[in-house]
Short mmCIF file of C-alpha atoms in Angstrom, two decimals:
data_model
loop_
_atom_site.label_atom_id
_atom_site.label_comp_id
_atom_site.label_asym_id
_atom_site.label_seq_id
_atom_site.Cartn_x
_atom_site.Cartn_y
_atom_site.Cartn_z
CA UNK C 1 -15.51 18.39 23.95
CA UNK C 2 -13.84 15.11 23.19
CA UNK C 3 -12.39 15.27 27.31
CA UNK C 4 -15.74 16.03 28.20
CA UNK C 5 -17.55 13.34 26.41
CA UNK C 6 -14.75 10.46 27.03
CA UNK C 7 -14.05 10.35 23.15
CA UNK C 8 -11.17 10.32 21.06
CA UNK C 9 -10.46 13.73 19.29
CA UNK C 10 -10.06 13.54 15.24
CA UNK C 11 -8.04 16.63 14.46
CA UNK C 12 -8.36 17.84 11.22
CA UNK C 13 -4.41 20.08 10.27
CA UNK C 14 -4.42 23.32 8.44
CA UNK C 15 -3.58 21.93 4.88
CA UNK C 16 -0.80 24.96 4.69
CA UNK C 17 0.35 24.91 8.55
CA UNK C 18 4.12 24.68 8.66
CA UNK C 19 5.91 22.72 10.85
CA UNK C 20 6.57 25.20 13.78
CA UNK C 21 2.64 24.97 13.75
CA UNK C 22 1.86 21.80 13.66
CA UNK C 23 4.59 21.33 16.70
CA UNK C 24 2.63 24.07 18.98
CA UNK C 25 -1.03 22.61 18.24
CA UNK C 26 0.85 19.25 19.01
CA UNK C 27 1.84 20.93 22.56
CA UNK C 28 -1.26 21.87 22.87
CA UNK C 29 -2.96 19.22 22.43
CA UNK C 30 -0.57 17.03 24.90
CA UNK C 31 -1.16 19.77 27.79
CA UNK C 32 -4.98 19.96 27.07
CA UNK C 33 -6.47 16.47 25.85
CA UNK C 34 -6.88 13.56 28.46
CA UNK C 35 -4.20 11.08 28.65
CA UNK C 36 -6.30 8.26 27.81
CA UNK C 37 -7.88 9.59 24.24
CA UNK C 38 -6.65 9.12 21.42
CA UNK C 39 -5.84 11.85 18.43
CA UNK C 40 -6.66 10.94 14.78
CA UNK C 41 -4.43 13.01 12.25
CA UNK C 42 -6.13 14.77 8.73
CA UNK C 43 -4.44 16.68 6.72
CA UNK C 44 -7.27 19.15 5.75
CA UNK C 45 -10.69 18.15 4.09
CA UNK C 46 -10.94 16.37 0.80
CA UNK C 47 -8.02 17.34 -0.85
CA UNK C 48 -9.39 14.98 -3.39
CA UNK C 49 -12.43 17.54 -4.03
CA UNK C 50 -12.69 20.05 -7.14
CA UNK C 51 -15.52 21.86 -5.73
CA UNK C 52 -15.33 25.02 -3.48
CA UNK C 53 -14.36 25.52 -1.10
CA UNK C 54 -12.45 22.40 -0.49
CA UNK C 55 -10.39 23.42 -4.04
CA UNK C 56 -8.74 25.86 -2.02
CA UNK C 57 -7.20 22.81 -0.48
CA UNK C 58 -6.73 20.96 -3.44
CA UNK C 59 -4.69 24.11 -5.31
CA UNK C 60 -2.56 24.30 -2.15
CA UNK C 61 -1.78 20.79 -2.32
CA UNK C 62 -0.55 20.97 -6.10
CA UNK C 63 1.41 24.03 -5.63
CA UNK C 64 3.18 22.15 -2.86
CA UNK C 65 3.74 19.55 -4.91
CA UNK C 66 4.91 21.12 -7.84
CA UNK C 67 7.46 23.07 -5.63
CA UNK C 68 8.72 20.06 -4.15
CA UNK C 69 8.68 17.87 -7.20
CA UNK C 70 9.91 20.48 -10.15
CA UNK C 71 10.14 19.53 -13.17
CA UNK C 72 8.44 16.20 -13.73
CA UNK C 73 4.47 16.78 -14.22
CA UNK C 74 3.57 16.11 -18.00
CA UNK C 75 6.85 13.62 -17.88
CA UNK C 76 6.38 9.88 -18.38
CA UNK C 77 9.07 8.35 -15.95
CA UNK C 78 10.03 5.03 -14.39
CA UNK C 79 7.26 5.36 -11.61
CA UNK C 80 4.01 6.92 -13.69
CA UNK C 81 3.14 3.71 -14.74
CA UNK C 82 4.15 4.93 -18.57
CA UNK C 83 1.65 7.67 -18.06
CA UNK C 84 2.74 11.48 -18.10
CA UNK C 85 2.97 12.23 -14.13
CA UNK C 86 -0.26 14.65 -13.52
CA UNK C 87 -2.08 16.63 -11.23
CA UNK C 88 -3.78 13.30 -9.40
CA UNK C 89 0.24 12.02 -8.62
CA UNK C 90 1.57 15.35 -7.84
CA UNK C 91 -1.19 16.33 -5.01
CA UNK C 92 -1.91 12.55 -3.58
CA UNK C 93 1.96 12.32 -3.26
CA UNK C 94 2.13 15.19 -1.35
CA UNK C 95 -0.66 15.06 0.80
CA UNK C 96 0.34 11.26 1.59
CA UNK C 97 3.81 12.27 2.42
CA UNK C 98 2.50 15.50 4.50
CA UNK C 99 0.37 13.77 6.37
CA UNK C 100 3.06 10.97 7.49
CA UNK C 101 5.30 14.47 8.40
CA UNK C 102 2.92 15.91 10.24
CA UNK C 103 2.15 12.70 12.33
CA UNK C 104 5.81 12.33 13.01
CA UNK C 105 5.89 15.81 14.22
CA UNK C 106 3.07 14.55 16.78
CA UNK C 107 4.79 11.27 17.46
CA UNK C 108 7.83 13.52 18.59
CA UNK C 109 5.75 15.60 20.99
CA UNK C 110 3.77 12.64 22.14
CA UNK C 111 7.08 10.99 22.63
CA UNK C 112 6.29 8.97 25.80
CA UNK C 113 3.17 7.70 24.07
CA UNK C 114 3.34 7.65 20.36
CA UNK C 115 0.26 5.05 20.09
CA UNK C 116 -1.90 8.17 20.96
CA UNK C 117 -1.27 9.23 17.30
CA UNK C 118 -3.27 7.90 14.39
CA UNK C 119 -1.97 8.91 11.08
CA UNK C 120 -5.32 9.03 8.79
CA UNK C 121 -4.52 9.27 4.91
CA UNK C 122 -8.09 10.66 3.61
CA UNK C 123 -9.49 10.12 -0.06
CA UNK C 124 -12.23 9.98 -1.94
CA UNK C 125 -14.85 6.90 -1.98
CA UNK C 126 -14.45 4.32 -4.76
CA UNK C 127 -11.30 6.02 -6.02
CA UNK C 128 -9.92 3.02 -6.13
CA UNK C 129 -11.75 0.81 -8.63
CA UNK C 130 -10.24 -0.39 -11.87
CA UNK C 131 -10.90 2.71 -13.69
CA UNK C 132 -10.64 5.36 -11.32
CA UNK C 133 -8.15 4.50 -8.71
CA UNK C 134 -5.96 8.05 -7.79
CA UNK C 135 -6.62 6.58 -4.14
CA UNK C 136 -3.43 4.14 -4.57
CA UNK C 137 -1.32 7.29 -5.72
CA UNK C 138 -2.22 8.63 -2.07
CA UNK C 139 -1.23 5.41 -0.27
CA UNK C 140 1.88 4.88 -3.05
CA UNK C 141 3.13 8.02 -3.25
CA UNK C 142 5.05 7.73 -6.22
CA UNK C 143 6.45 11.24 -6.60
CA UNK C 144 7.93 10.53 -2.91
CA UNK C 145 8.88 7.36 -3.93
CA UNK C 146 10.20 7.90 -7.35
CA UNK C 147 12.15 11.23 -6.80
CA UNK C 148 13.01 10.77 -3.06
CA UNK C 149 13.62 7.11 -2.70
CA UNK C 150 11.11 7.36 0.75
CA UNK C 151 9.03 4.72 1.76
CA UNK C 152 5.21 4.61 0.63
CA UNK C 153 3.02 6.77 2.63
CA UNK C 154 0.24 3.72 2.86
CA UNK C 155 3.49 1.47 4.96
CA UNK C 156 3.50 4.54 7.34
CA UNK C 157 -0.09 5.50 7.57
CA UNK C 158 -1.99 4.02 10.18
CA UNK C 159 -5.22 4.33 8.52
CA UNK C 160 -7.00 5.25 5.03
CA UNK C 161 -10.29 6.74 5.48
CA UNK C 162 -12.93 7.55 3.17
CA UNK C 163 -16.55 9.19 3.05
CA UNK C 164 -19.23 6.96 2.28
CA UNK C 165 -22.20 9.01 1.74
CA UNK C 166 -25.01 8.06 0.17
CA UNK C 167 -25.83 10.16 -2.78
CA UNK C 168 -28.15 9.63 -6.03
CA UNK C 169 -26.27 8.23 -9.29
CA UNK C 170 -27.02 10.51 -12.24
CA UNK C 171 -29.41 10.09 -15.37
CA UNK C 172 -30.88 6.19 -15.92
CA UNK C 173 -29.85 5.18 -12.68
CA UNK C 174 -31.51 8.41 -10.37
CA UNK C 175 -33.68 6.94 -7.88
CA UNK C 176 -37.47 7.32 -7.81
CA UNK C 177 -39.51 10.14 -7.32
CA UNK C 178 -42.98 8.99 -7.13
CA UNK C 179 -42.60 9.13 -2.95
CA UNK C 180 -39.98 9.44 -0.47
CA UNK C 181 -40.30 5.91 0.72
CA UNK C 182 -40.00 4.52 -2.81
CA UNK C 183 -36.73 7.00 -3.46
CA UNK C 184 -35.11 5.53 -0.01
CA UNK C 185 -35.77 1.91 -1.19
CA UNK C 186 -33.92 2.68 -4.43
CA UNK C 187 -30.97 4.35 -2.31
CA UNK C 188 -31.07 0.68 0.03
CA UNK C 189 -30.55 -0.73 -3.42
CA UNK C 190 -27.71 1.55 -4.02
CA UNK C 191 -25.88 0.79 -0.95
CA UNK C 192 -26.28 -3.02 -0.93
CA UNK C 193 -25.30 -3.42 -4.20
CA UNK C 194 -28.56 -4.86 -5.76
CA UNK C 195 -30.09 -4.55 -9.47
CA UNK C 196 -29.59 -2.43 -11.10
CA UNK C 197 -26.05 -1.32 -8.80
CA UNK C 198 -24.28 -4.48 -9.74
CA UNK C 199 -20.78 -4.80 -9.82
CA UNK C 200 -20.96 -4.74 -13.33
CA UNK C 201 -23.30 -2.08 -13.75
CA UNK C 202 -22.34 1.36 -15.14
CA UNK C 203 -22.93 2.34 -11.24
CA UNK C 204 -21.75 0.05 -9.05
CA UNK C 205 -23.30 0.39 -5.65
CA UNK C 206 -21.46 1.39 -2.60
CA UNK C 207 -21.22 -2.05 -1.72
CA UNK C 208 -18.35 -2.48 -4.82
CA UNK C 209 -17.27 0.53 -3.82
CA UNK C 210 -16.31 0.00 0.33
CA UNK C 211 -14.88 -3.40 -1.28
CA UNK C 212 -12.73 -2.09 -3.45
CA UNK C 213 -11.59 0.60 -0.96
CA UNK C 214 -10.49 -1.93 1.85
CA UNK C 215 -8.80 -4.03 -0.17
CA UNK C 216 -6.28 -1.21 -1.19
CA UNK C 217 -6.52 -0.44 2.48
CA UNK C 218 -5.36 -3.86 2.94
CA UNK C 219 -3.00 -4.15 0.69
CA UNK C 220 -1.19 -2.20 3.17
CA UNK C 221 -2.06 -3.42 6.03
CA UNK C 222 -4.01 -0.54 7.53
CA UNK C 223 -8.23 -0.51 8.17
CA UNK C 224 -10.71 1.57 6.33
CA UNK C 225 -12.00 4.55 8.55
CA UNK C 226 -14.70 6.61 7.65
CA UNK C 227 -14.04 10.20 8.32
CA UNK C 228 -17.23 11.78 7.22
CA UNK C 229 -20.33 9.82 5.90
CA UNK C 230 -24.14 9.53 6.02
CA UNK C 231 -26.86 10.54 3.29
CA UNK C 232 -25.80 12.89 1.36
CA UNK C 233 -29.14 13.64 -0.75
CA UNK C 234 -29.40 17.66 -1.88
CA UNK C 235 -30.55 19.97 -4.37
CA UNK C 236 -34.52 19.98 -3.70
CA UNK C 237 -37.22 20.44 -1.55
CA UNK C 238 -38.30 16.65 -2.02
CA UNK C 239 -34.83 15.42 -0.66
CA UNK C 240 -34.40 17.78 2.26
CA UNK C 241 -37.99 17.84 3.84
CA UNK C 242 -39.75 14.64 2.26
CA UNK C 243 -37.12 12.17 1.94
CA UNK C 244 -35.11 13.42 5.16
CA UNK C 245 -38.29 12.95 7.55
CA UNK C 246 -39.23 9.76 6.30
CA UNK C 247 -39.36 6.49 8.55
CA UNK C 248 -37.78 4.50 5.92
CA UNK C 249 -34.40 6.89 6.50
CA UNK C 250 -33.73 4.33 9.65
CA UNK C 251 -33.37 1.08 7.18
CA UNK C 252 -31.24 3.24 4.94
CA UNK C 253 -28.81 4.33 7.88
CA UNK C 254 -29.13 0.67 9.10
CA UNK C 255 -28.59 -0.76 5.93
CA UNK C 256 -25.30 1.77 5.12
CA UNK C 257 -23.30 0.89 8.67
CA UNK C 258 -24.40 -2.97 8.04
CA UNK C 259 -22.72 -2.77 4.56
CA UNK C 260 -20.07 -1.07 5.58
CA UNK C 261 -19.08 -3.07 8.35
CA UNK C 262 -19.95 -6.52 5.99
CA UNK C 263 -17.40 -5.13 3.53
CA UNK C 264 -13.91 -4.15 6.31
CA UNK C 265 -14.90 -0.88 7.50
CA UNK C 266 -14.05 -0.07 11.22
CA UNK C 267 -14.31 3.23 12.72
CA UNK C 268 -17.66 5.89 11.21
CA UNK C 269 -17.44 9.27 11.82
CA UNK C 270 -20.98 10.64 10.99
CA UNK C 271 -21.46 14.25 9.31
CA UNK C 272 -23.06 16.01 11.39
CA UNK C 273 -24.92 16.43 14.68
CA UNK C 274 -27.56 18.81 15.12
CA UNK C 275 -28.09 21.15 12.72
CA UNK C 276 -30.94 22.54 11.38
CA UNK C 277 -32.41 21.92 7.66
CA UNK C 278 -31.55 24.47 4.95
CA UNK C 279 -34.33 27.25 4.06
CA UNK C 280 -35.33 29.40 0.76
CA UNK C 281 -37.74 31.29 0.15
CA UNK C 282 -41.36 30.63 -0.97
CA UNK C 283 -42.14 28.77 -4.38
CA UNK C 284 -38.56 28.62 -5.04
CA UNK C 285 -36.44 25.55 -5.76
CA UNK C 286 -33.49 25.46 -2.78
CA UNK C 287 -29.64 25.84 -3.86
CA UNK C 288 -27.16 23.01 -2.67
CA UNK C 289 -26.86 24.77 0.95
CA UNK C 290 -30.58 25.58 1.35
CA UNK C 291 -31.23 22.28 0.14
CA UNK C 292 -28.78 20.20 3.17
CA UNK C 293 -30.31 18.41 5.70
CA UNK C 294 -27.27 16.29 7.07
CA UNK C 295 -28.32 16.84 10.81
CA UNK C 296 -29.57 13.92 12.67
CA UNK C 297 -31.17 15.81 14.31
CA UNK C 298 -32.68 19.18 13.68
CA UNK C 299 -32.98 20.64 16.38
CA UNK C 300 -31.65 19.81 20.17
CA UNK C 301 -35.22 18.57 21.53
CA UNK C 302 -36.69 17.06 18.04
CA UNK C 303 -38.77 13.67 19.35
CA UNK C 304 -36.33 10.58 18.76
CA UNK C 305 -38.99 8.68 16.98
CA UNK C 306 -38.89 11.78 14.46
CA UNK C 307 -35.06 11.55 14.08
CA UNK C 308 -35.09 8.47 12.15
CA UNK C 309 -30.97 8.91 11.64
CA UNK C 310 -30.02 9.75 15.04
CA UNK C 311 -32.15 6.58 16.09
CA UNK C 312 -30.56 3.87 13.69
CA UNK C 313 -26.89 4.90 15.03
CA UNK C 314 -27.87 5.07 18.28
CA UNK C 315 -29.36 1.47 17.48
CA UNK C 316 -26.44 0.26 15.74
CA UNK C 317 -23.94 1.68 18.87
CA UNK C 318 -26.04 -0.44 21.13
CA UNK C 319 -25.60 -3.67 18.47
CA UNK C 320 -21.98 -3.11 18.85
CA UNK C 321 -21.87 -2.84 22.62
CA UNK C 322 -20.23 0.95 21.95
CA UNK C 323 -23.35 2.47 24.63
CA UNK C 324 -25.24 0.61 26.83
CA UNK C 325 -28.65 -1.06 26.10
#
């Protein structure tokens, strides 16, 4: 796919593949991907994420970690910060560290052209604000650092990426339900940061939140990806087939890449193509997967003009001169 559509190829690694693995689907990717595309390097999918099945991940990624590191978790040492090290250090360390292994592993493959390979260091949006921040453990590394003397994972990365989908905040700050066009004005209010989503405010918006992410992202000299993102509204039948259809889904979408690009992020990988909207049965209230509309489109021939998401990026690739006019 990526040959046939002249596109780079973002590769997401088994999160348990050993190194005699990653080394073959390096081979194979040399012998089968065009020499002029490019190969962006995750290790798994939200290791960051409690909820299954990406925990599967996650529990992988600590019992790595607690193999490798033995012995310190619940310890304060000279690298926690005077905190007991926990679960957040143990797996960030070793999925930053991983993913700089695996990477080299490509690099050694790819030896005659190493700049094919971007290492991508994934976590979680906003985890990096002053009260939340286990993103800098990913980029710091300090189990690697601390009990291995290794250099930082962030100094070896080449990128840190991050999903910025646009969900609704919980309780006071929900957005409103008296139409689908007055719920998507509340979410443009969410991403750009307005009132109430002030800096300040018990939810910032996700304009605070890219901020915050690309200046840890600069603070080690790498850019701020995005390796999934786009709305991310579930759980009901007014989200998936009201607010999903609506025309004011385009200024959303518009409003989202303009913020993000306004606040340092580069590259946006969009979740997902075509796919159609979730289904339940009559008089019944969807689940989360019956309830998912991330498609932008829903089906291969849906009108354009009906696909308000596919037709704001395909608006904002022609602003950036990515397709033609």
């Amino acid at each position: 796919m990526a040959n046939y559509s002249d596109s780079d190829l973002w590769l997401n690694i088994p999160v348990a593949a050993d190194d005699d693995f990653v080394r073959s689907l390096a081979e194979l990717m040399r012998a089968e991907l065009d020499p002029d595309r490019r190969l962006y390097l995750e290790l798994g999918n939200e290791l960051w994420n409690w909820a299954e099945p990406y925990s599967f991940g996650r529990d992988y990624a600590l019992t790595r970690a607690r193999s490798r590191w033995q012995g310190v978790e619940g310890t304060v040492t000279g690298y926690s910060d005077g905190e007991p090290v926990n679960e957040l250090m143990m797996i960030y360390s070793w999925q930053g560290i991983r993913s700089i292994e695996i990477a080299d592993i490509f690099r050694d493959v790819f030896a005659s052209r190493p700049d094919r390979i971007i290492s991508v260091l994934a976590g979680q949006i906003g985890a990096s604000m002053p009260y939340w921040f286990p993103s800098r453990y990913l980029l710091e590394t300090p189990l690697y650092t601390g009990e291995e003397e290794g250099m930082a994972a962030g100094y070896q990365a080449d990128a840190f990426a991050v999903a910025p989908y646009v969900g609704e905040p919980e309780g006071d700050y929900g957005f409103r339900r008296s139409g689908p066009g007055d719920f998507l004005d509340d979410a443009i209010a969410y991403v750009e940061g307005r009132d109430p989503y002030g800096v300040q405010s018990q939810e910032p918006g996700m304009r605070y939140q890219i901020r915050s992410d690309a200046a840890l992202a600069a603070e080690f000299g790498l850019p701020l990806l995005a390796y999934e993102g786009g709305q991310h509204f579930t759980g009901s039948r007014f989200t998936r087939d009201q607010v999903n259809s609506h025309g004011n889904m385009y200024n959303l979408y518009r409003s989202l890449l303009k913020v993000w690009e306004e606040e340092g992020g580069s590259l946006f990988v969009h979740f997902a193509g075509i796919i159609p909207k979730g289904k339940n049965p009559p008089g019944e209230e969807p689940g989360y997967y019956q309830s998912e509309n991330f498609g932008v489109k829903e089906y291969q021939n849906q009108d354009l003009e009906q696909a308000h998401k596919m037709r704001a990026l395909l608006d904002a690739m022609r602003l950036s001169g990515q397709i033609a006019e």
